[in-house]
Amino acid sequence: MITLKDIKQAQWDLYVGLLTIEQKDSLLIQWYAPDCYFNPIQDLNDNWVISVEEMANCVNEEFIWVKDLPLIIYEPKPTPPPFN
Amino acid sequence: MIIGKAISPFSIKRRNGGGGGGNDADAQAFITASGISGTEATAINTLVVNLKSANIWTKMKALYPMVGGTATSCKFNLKNPVDSDAAYRLVFSGGGTFSANGYQPNGTNAYANTFFIPSVNGTLNSNHISYYSRTNSNGTEVELGTNISDAAPNSILEIRTTGVTYLAINSNAIYTTFTDANSLGFYIGNRTLSNVIKLHKNASIVSSGTTVSTSQSANSFTIGALNQGSGRFFYTTKQCAFASIGDGLTDAEALAFYNAVQTFNTTLSRQV
């Protein structure tokens, strides 16, 4: 299992932290740093994930466990272009 | 015998009601709220003075200078630096980072909610949106946008997807476009009449259209992604060094706006 301490900052964009449904629900409308809120999203495989930045920059003691989330390679959902 | 009374220059009240350090009062309110100082404070004051001199300050409803290097300093609306949704103070969600160069969304899940809802707070046939991009990229990303579940009405500024920049304001999904060599600079999307829409990049008008306005989105504008109500999509990677929402601008006003913002970012050594 890869975790935050196993990657360099230059690799942050490649990975996301994997959440359970319960963990995702607990993060909704919660702050991780002053004036910054968690935003769990679903990846290509419908996994709930958050960005590595949210994990690394979390200073909210209630959710400090996000720093230990397992990391997976981020695979975004395909979305059609918003324009003609 | 009283011959005369000396007038101290320190007793002269400033036109805008005074403020700390001799700054414009509106600038000082933002400086105080955001906690910035030094060159950033000076640049903010000059920006406000220049916007007022160009008679475009009153056309602005939300101005986001993205200064101070933190979410707390970047969240404030220069036009009304109050920490409330009604003042269009930003709320940042997802990843993203803050620095002296502005707000860097991560392209994965980062965005800022403006709480500016076009159907409530905007004007159908007089509206502009702007974004100062410091990143050259070419992905499917929306920098400032709102629509309703992938349907009209749309207000979207999408800077350079596969070499093309797209704009819609209060219309169906018919876009004003132009072939864009890079995604660096200050972009203004501008509607001044029901059938007049223009896209400005830096000092130039790069595209014009006649797309007729239809109605306005009931979802708030999002910086860094497209707000479709059901969620945010098309997250951007373009670093934001300024953004705004306001009334439509004449060509001359748009040029003056660019000049003021470019001067501002040049003072901060972050111009592109």
Coordinates of C-alpha atoms in Angstrom, one line a residue, chain A residues 16 32 34-39 41 50-51 53-54 74 79-84, chain B residues 71-72 75 91-96 106 108-109 111 158 161 166 173 175 234-235:
Chain A
V16 CA -5.4 10.5 -4.8
Y32 CA -9.1 20.7 6.3
P34 CA -8.3 27.6 7.2
D35 CA -10.9 28.5 4.5
C36 CA -10.4 25.3 2.6
Y37 CA -12.9 22.4 2.5
F38 CA -12.7 18.8 1.5
N39 CA -14.2 17.9 -1.8
I41 CA -15.1 13.1 -5.9
I50 CA -9.6 13.2 -2.3
S51 CA -6.6 15.0 -3.6
E53 CA -3.1 18.3 -1.3
E54 CA -6.1 17.9 1.0
Y74 CA -5.9 9.0 -10.2
T79 CA -16.6 13.9 -19.4
P80 CA -17.9 15.2 -22.7
P81 CA -16.6 18.7 -23.7
P82 CA -19.0 21.4 -22.4
F83 CA -19.1 23.0 -25.8
N84 CA -20.2 22.4 -29.4
Chain B
A71 CA -6.9 30.9 1.2
T72 CA -7.8 33.4 3.9
K75 CA -11.0 34.7 -0.5
V91 CA -15.1 29.4 -0.4
F92 CA -12.3 27.1 -1.6
S93 CA -12.9 23.4 -1.9
G94 CA -10.7 20.4 -2.9
G95 CA -7.0 20.7 -3.3
G96 CA -5.2 23.6 -4.8
N106 CA -5.1 21.2 -9.1
T108 CA -8.6 17.2 -10.0
N109 CA -11.2 18.6 -7.5
Y111 CA -12.6 25.1 -7.1
E158 CA -13.0 28.0 -21.1
T161 CA -9.1 23.3 -25.1
Y166 CA -14.6 29.2 -25.8
A173 CA -24.5 26.3 -25.9
Y175 CA -19.9 29.5 -28.2
F234 CA -13.9 20.3 -16.0
Y235 CA -11.5 21.3 -13.2

